[in-house]
Coordinates of C-alpha atoms in Angstrom, one line a residue:
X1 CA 68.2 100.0 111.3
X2 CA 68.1 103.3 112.8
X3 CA 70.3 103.8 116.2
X4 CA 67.1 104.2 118.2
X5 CA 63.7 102.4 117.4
X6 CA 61.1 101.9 119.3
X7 CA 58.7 98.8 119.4
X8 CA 55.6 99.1 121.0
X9 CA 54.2 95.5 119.4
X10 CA 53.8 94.0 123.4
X11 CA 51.5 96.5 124.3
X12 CA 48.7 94.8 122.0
X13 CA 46.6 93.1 124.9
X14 CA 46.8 96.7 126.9
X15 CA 46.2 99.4 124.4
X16 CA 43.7 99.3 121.8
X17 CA 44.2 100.3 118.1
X18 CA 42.6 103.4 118.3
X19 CA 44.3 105.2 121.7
X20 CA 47.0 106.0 120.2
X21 CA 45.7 108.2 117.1
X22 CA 43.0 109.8 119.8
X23 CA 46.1 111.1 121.3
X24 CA 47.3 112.9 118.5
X25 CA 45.5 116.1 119.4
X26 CA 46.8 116.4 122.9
X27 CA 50.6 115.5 121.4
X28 CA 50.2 118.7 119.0
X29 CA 49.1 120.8 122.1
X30 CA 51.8 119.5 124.2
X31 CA 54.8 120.0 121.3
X32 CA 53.6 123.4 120.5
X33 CA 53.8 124.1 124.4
X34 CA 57.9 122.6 123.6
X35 CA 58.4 124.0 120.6
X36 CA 57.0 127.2 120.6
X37 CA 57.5 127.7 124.6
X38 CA 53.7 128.2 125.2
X39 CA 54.5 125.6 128.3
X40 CA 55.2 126.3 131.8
X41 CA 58.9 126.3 132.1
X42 CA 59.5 127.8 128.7
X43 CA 63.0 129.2 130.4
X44 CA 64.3 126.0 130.4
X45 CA 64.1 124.2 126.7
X46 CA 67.5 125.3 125.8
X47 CA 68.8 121.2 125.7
X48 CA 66.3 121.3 122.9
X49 CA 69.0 122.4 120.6
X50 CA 71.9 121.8 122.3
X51 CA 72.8 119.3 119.7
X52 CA 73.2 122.0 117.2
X53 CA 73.4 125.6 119.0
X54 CA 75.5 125.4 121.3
X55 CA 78.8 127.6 122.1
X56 CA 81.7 125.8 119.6
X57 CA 84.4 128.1 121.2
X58 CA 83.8 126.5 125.1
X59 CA 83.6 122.9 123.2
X60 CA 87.2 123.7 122.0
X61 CA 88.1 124.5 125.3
X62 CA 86.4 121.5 127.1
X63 CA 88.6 119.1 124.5
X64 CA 92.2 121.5 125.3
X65 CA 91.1 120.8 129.0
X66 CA 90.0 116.9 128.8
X67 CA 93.7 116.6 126.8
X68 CA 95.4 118.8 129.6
X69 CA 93.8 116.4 132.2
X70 CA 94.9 113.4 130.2
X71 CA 98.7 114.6 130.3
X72 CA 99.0 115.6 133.7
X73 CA 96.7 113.3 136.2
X74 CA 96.0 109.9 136.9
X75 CA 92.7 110.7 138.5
X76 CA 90.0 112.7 137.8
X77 CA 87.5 114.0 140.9
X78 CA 84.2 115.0 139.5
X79 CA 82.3 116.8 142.4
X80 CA 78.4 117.2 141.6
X81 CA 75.0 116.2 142.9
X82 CA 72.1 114.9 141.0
X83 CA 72.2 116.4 137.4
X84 CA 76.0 117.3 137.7
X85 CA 77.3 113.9 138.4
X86 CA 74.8 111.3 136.9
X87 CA 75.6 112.2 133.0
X88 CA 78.5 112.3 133.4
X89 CA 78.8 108.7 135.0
X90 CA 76.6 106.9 133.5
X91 CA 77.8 108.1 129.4
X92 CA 81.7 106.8 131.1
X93 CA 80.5 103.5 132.6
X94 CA 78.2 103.0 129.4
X95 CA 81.1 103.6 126.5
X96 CA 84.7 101.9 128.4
X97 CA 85.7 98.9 129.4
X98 CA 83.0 97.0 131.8
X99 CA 86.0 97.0 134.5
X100 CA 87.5 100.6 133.6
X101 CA 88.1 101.4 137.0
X102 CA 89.8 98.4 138.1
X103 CA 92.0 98.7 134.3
X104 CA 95.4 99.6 134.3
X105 CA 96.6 103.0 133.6
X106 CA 97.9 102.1 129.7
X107 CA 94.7 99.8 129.0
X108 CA 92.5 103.0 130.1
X109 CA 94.7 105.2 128.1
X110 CA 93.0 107.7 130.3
X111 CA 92.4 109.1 133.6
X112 CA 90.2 107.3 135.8
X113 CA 87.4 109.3 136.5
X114 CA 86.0 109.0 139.9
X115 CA 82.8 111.0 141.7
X116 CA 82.9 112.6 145.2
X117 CA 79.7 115.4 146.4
X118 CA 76.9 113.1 145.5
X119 CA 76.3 111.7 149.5
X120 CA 77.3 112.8 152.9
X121 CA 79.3 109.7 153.7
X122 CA 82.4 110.2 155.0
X123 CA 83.0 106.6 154.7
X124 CA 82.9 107.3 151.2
X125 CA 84.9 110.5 151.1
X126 CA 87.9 108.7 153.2
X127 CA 88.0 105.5 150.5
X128 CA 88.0 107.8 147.7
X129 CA 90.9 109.7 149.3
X130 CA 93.0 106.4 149.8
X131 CA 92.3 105.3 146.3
X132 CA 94.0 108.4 145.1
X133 CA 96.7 107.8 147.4
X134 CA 100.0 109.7 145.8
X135 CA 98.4 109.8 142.3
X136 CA 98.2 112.9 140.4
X137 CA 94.9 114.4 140.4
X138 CA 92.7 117.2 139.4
X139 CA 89.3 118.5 140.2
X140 CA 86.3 119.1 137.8
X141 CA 83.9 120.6 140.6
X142 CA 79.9 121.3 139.2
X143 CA 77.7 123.5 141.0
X144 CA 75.3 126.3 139.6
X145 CA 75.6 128.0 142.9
X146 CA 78.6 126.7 144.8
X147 CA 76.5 126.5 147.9
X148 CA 74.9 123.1 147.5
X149 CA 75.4 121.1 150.6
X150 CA 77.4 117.7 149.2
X151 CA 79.4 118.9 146.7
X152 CA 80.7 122.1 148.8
X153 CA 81.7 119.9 151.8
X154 CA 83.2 117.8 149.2
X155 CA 85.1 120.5 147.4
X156 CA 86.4 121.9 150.4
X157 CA 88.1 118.7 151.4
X158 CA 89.5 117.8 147.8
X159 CA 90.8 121.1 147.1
X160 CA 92.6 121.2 150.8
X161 CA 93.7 117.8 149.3
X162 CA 94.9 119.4 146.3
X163 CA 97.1 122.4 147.5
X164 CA 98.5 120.3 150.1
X165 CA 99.7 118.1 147.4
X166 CA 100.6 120.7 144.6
X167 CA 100.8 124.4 146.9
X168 CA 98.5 126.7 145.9
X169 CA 99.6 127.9 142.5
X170 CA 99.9 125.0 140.8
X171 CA 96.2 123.5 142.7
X172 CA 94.8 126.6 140.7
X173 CA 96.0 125.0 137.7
X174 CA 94.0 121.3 138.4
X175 CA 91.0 123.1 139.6
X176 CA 88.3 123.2 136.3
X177 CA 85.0 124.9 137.6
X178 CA 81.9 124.4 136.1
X179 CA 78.8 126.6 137.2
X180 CA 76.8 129.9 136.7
X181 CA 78.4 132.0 133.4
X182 CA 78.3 135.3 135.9
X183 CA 77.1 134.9 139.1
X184 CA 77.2 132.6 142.9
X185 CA 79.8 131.8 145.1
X186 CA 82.0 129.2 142.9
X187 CA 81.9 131.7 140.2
X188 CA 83.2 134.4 142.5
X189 CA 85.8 131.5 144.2
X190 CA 87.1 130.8 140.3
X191 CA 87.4 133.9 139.3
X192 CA 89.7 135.3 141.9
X193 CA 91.7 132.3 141.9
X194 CA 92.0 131.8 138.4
X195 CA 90.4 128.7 138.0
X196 CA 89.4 127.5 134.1
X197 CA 86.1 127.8 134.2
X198 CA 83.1 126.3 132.3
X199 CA 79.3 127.3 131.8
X200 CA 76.0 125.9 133.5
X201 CA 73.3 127.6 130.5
X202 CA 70.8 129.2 132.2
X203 CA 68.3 127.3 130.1
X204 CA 69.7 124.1 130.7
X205 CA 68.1 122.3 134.3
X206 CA 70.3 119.8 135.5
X207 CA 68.7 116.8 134.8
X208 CA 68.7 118.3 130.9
X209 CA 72.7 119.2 131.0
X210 CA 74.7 116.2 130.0
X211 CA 75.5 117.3 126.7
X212 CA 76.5 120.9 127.8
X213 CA 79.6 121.0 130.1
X214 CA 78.8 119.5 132.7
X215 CA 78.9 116.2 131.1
X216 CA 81.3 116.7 128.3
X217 CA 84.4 117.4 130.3
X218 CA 84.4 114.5 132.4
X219 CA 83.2 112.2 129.5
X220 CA 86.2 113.7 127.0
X221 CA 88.8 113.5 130.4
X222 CA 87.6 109.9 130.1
X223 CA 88.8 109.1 126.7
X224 CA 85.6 109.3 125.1
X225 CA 84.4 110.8 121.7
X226 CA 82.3 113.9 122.7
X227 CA 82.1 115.0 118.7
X228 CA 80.1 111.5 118.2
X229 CA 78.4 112.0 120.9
X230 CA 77.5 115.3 120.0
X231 CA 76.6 114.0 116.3
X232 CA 74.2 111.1 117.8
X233 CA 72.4 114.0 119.6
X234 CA 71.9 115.7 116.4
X235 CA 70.7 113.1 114.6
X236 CA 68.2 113.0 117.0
X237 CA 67.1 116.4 117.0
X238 CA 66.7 116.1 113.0
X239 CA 64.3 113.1 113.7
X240 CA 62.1 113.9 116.4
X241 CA 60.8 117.5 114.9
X242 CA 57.4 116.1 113.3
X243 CA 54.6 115.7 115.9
X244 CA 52.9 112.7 113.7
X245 CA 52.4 110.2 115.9
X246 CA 53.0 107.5 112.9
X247 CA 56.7 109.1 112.2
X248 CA 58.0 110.4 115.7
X249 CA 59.1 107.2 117.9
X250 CA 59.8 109.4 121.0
X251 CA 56.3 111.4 120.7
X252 CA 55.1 107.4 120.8
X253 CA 56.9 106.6 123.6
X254 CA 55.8 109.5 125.4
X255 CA 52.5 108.7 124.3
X256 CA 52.1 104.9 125.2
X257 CA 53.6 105.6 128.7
X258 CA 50.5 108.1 129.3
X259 CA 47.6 105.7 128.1
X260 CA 49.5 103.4 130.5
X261 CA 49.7 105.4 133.1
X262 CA 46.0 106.5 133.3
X263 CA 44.9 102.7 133.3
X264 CA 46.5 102.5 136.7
X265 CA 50.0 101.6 135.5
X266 CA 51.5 104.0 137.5
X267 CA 55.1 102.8 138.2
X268 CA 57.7 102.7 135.2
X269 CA 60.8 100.0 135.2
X270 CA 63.3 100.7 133.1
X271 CA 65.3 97.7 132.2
X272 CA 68.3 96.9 130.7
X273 CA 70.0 93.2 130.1
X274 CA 74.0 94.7 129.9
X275 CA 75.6 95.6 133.2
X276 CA 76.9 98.9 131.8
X277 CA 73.8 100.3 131.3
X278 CA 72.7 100.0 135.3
X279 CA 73.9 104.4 135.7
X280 CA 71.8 104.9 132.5
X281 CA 69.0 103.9 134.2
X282 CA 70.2 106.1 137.4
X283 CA 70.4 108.9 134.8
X284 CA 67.1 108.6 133.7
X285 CA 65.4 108.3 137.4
X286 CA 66.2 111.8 137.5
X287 CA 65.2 112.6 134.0
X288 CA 61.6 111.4 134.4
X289 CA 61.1 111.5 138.4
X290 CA 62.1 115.1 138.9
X291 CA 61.0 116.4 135.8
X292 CA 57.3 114.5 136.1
X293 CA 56.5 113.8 140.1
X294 CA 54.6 116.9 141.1
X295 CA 50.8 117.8 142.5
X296 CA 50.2 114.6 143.8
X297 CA 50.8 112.6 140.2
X298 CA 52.8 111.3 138.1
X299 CA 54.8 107.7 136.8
X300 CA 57.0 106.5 139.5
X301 CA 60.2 105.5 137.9
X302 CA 61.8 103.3 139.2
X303 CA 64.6 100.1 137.4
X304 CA 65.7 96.9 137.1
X305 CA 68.9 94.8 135.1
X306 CA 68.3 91.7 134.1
X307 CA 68.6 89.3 133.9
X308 CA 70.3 89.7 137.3
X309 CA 67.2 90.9 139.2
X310 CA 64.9 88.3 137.5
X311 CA 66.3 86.3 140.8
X312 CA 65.0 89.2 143.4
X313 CA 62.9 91.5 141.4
X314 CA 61.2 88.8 139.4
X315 CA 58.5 87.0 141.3
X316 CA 57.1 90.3 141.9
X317 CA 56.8 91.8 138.7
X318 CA 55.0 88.8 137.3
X319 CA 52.8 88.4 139.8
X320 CA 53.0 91.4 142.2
X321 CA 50.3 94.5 142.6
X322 CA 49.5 95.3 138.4
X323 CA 50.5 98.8 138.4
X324 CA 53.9 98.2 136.6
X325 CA 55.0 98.7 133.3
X326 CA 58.2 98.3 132.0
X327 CA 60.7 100.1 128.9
X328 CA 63.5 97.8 127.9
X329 CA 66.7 99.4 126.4
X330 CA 68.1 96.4 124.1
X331 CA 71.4 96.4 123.0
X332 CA 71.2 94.8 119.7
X333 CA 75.2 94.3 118.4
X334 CA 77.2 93.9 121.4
X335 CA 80.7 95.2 121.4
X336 CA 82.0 91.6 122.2
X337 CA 80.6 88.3 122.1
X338 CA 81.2 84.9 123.7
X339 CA 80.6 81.8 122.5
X340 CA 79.6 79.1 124.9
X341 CA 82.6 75.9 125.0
X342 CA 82.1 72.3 124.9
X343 CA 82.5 70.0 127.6
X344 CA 83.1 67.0 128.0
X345 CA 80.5 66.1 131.0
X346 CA 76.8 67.8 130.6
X347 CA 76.5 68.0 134.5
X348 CA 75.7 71.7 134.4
X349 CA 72.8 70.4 131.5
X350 CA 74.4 73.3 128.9
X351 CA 75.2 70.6 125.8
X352 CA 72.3 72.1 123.9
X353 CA 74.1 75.3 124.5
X354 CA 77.5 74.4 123.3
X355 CA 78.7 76.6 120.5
X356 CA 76.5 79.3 121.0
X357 CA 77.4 83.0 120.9
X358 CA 76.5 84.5 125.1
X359 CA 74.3 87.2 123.3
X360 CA 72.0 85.0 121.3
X361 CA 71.3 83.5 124.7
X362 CA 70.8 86.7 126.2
X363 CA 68.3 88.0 123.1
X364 CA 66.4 84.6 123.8
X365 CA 66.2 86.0 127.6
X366 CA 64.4 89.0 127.1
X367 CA 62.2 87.7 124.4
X368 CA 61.0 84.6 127.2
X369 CA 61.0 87.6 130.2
X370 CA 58.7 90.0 127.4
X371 CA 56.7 87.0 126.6
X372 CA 55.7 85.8 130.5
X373 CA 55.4 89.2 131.7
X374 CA 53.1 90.5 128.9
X375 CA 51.1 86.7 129.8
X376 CA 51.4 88.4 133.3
X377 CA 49.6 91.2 132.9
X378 CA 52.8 93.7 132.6
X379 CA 53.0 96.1 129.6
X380 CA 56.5 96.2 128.1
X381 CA 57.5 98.4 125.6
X382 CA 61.1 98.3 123.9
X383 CA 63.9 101.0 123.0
X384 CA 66.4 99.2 120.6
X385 CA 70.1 100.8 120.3
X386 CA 72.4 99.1 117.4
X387 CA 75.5 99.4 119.5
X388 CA 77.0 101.3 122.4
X389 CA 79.3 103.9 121.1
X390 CA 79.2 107.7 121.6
X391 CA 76.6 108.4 118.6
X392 CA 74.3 105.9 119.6
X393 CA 74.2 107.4 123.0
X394 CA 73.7 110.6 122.2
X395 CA 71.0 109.9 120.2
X396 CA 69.6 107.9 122.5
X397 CA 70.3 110.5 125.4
X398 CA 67.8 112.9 123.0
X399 CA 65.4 110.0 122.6
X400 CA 64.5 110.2 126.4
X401 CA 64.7 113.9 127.0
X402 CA 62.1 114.9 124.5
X403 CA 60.0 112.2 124.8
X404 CA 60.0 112.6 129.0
X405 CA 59.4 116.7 128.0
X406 CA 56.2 115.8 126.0
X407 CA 55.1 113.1 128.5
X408 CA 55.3 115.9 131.4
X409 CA 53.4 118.6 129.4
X410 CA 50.9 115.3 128.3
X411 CA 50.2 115.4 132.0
X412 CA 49.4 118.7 132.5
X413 CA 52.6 120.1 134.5
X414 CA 55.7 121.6 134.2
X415 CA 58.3 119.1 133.1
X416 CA 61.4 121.5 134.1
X417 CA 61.1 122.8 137.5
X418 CA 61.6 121.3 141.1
X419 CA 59.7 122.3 143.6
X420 CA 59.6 120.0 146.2
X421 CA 63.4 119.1 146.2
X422 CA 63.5 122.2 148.4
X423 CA 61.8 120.9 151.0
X424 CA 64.2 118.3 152.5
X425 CA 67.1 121.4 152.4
X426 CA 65.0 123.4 154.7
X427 CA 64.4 120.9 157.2
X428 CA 68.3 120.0 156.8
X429 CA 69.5 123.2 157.1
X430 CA 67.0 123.9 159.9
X431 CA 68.8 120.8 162.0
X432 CA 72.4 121.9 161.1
X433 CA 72.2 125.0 162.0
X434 CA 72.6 127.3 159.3
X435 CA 72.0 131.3 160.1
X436 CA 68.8 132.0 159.2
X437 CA 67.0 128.7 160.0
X438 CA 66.6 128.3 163.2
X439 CA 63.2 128.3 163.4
X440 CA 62.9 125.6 161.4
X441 CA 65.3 123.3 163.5
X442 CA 63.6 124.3 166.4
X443 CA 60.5 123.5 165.3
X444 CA 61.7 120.1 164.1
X445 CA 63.6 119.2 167.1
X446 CA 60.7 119.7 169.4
X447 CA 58.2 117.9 167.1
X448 CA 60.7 115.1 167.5
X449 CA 61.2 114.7 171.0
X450 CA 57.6 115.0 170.8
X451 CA 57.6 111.5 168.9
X452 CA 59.7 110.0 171.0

């Protein structure tokens, strides 16, 4: 099979034969606006080729570094926000060890790689700190900008962590910046102190960058194959270049998710049934939310792992409000099986279980869960992946970022900016006190007291 495929047989009671064809047109227009940059935010479709064009000299680098990181630290601190943490993260939770962070040093065979600048709690901050303890450590800190508000405050206590440890020379030496090739504070901050420093494109939007730097050091620090990643990506790229409707999976994807969506199913689960995948699906929040949530429209994405949640989530999905539709991502080889023992009381009622592998039980899951919520009313569509290695996620890493680039242009905006994740900053700044909003925070702290 290929390492992506895409089955769309569940949707037969919600789609009719013809929609999808009748789409065709409006695909064409929409990968011509991709392709050919026609589309609003043209300036941003350099993760289209990433796979292939994409600067061999800095990959070098980011290996040297990852194997520097590897020899001298026990820790890695990956400092980032929204695009520049959540690659990253999820790729590392979704190819080690289920428990890599609670593995031993020589069963990782590699630095535990740990996230800091994602939240504001200090709670957080002050764990992470007593987790590294005496450890070695170095700092992989992301930022286009350097100004962003998490990651700085974040930075700024690491690094004092770091020179306190190390003195400043040698800190300069475990400090890896990623960020703007020639510009903004970090850049400025790196370059005077010498830091090793690796490139944000400015093509690339966050939410795109996983397979540029931002993603690839951490993910190579962590022991993983960023060549096969690399490779899955391509193999994607080759695939998903004809528009034909009957030959491109992801176009169909893309497709399907808008004749859904303008039926009323307006909220999006995506669903996994292997714990590893529960940041992939963090990942992909971003992916679709911020690059298709804007004038007032839009699928709401939100998740689900089952068959956990079929205890919380699952009453409501099969018979809650019918604007949900769900994508599966089924893992179809597991890296590991289990089969289920004998014993010699049936009091737990398992006997006709005995001798059966964990994963055929779990396959049998999400074909009963597909089955009652399609009876349900629920339109499910699947994403099958053969196995989780670094290929396979690259290519499926490609899979969702063209096909969430043609759904966005499908509904008529602009799939790569942002807009309205300004608008919480202002107020922020506005209440903290940052020079040159005042205004703001006086505005917002009378309209408060006002509601009071």
């Amino acid at each position: 099979m290929a390492h992506v495929s895409f089955d769309s047989s569940a949707l037969k009671q919600f789609v009719h034969d013809n929609e999808l064809g009748e789409m065709q047109a409006m695909v064409n227009a929409a990968d011509q606006q991709l392709r050919q940059g026609t589309g609003a935010g043209a300036d941003f479709r350099d993760w289209l080729h990433l796979p292939t064009d994409y600067d061999k000299e800095e990959f070098a680098r980011i290996k040297a570094a990852a194997k520097k990181i590897q020899s001298d630290s026990e820790v890695l601190v990956v400092i980032g926000i929204g695009g520049s943490y959540l690659g990253a993260r999820m790729a590392i939770d979704f190819l080690h060890n289920s428990f890599y962070q609670a593995q031993a040093p020589a069963a990782r065979k590699a630095p535990l790689v740990v996230f800091a600048g994602n939240s504001l709690s200090s709670s957080y901050v002050h764990d992470l700190i007593e987790l590294i303890g005496d450890k070695d450590f170095s700092i992989n800190v992301i930022s286009k900008s350097g100004t962003t508000t998490e990651p700085s405050i974040a930075f700024r206590i690491f690094k004092e962590l770091l020179v306190n440890k190390y003195g400043e020379e040698e800190a300069n030496h475990r400090i890896y910046a990623t960020t703007d090739r020639q510009r903004g504070a970090l850049k400025t901050e790196a370059d005077a102190a010498g830091w090793e420093t690796f490139v944000i494109p400015d093509g690339v939007g966050g939410r795109y960058s996983v397979l540029t730097a931002v993603g690839l050091l951490p993910i190579a620090a962590s022991g993983a194959d960023i060549d096969q990643l690399m490779a899955g990506a391509k193999a994607a790229e080759d695939t998903y270049v004809d528009p034909d409707l009957t030959k491109n999976e992801a176009y169909q994807y893309a497709a399907y998710r808008n004749i859904l969506y303008r039926k009323g199913f307006t909220t999006e689960l995506l669903e996994n049934y292997e714990p590893n995948m529960t940041m992939f699906a963090e990942w992909w929040k971003q992916l679709a939310g911020e690059s298709e949530g804007k004038d007032q429209k839009g699928i709401y994405p939100s998740s689900a792992n089952f068959t956990t949640d079929l205890h919380s989530l699952g009453q409501y999905i099969q018979e809650g409000l019918r604007n949900l539709m769900e994508t599966v991502v089924k893992l179809d080889t597991p890296n590991h099986d289990q089969v289920i023992p004998a014993a010699e009381s049936n009091l737990d009622g398992l006997a006709y279980l005995e001798g059966k592998n964990m994963d055929w039980v779990n396959t049998k899951a999400y074909e009963a869960v597909v089955a009652a919520h399609v009876a349900g009313g629920v339109p499910v569509m699947t994403v099958h992946i053969d196995k989780e290695d670094a290929f396979t996620l690259g290519y499926l890493i490609y899979f969702f970022e063209v096909a969430i680039a043609i759904s966005g242009y499908l509904n008529g905006i602009n799939p790569f900016n942002q807009p309205g994740v300004e608008a919480y900053k202002t107020n922020m700044f506005g209440l903290l006190g940052k020079p040159g909003y005042e205004e703001v925070g006086a505005k917002l702290r009378q309209e408060m007291a006002d509601n009071q």
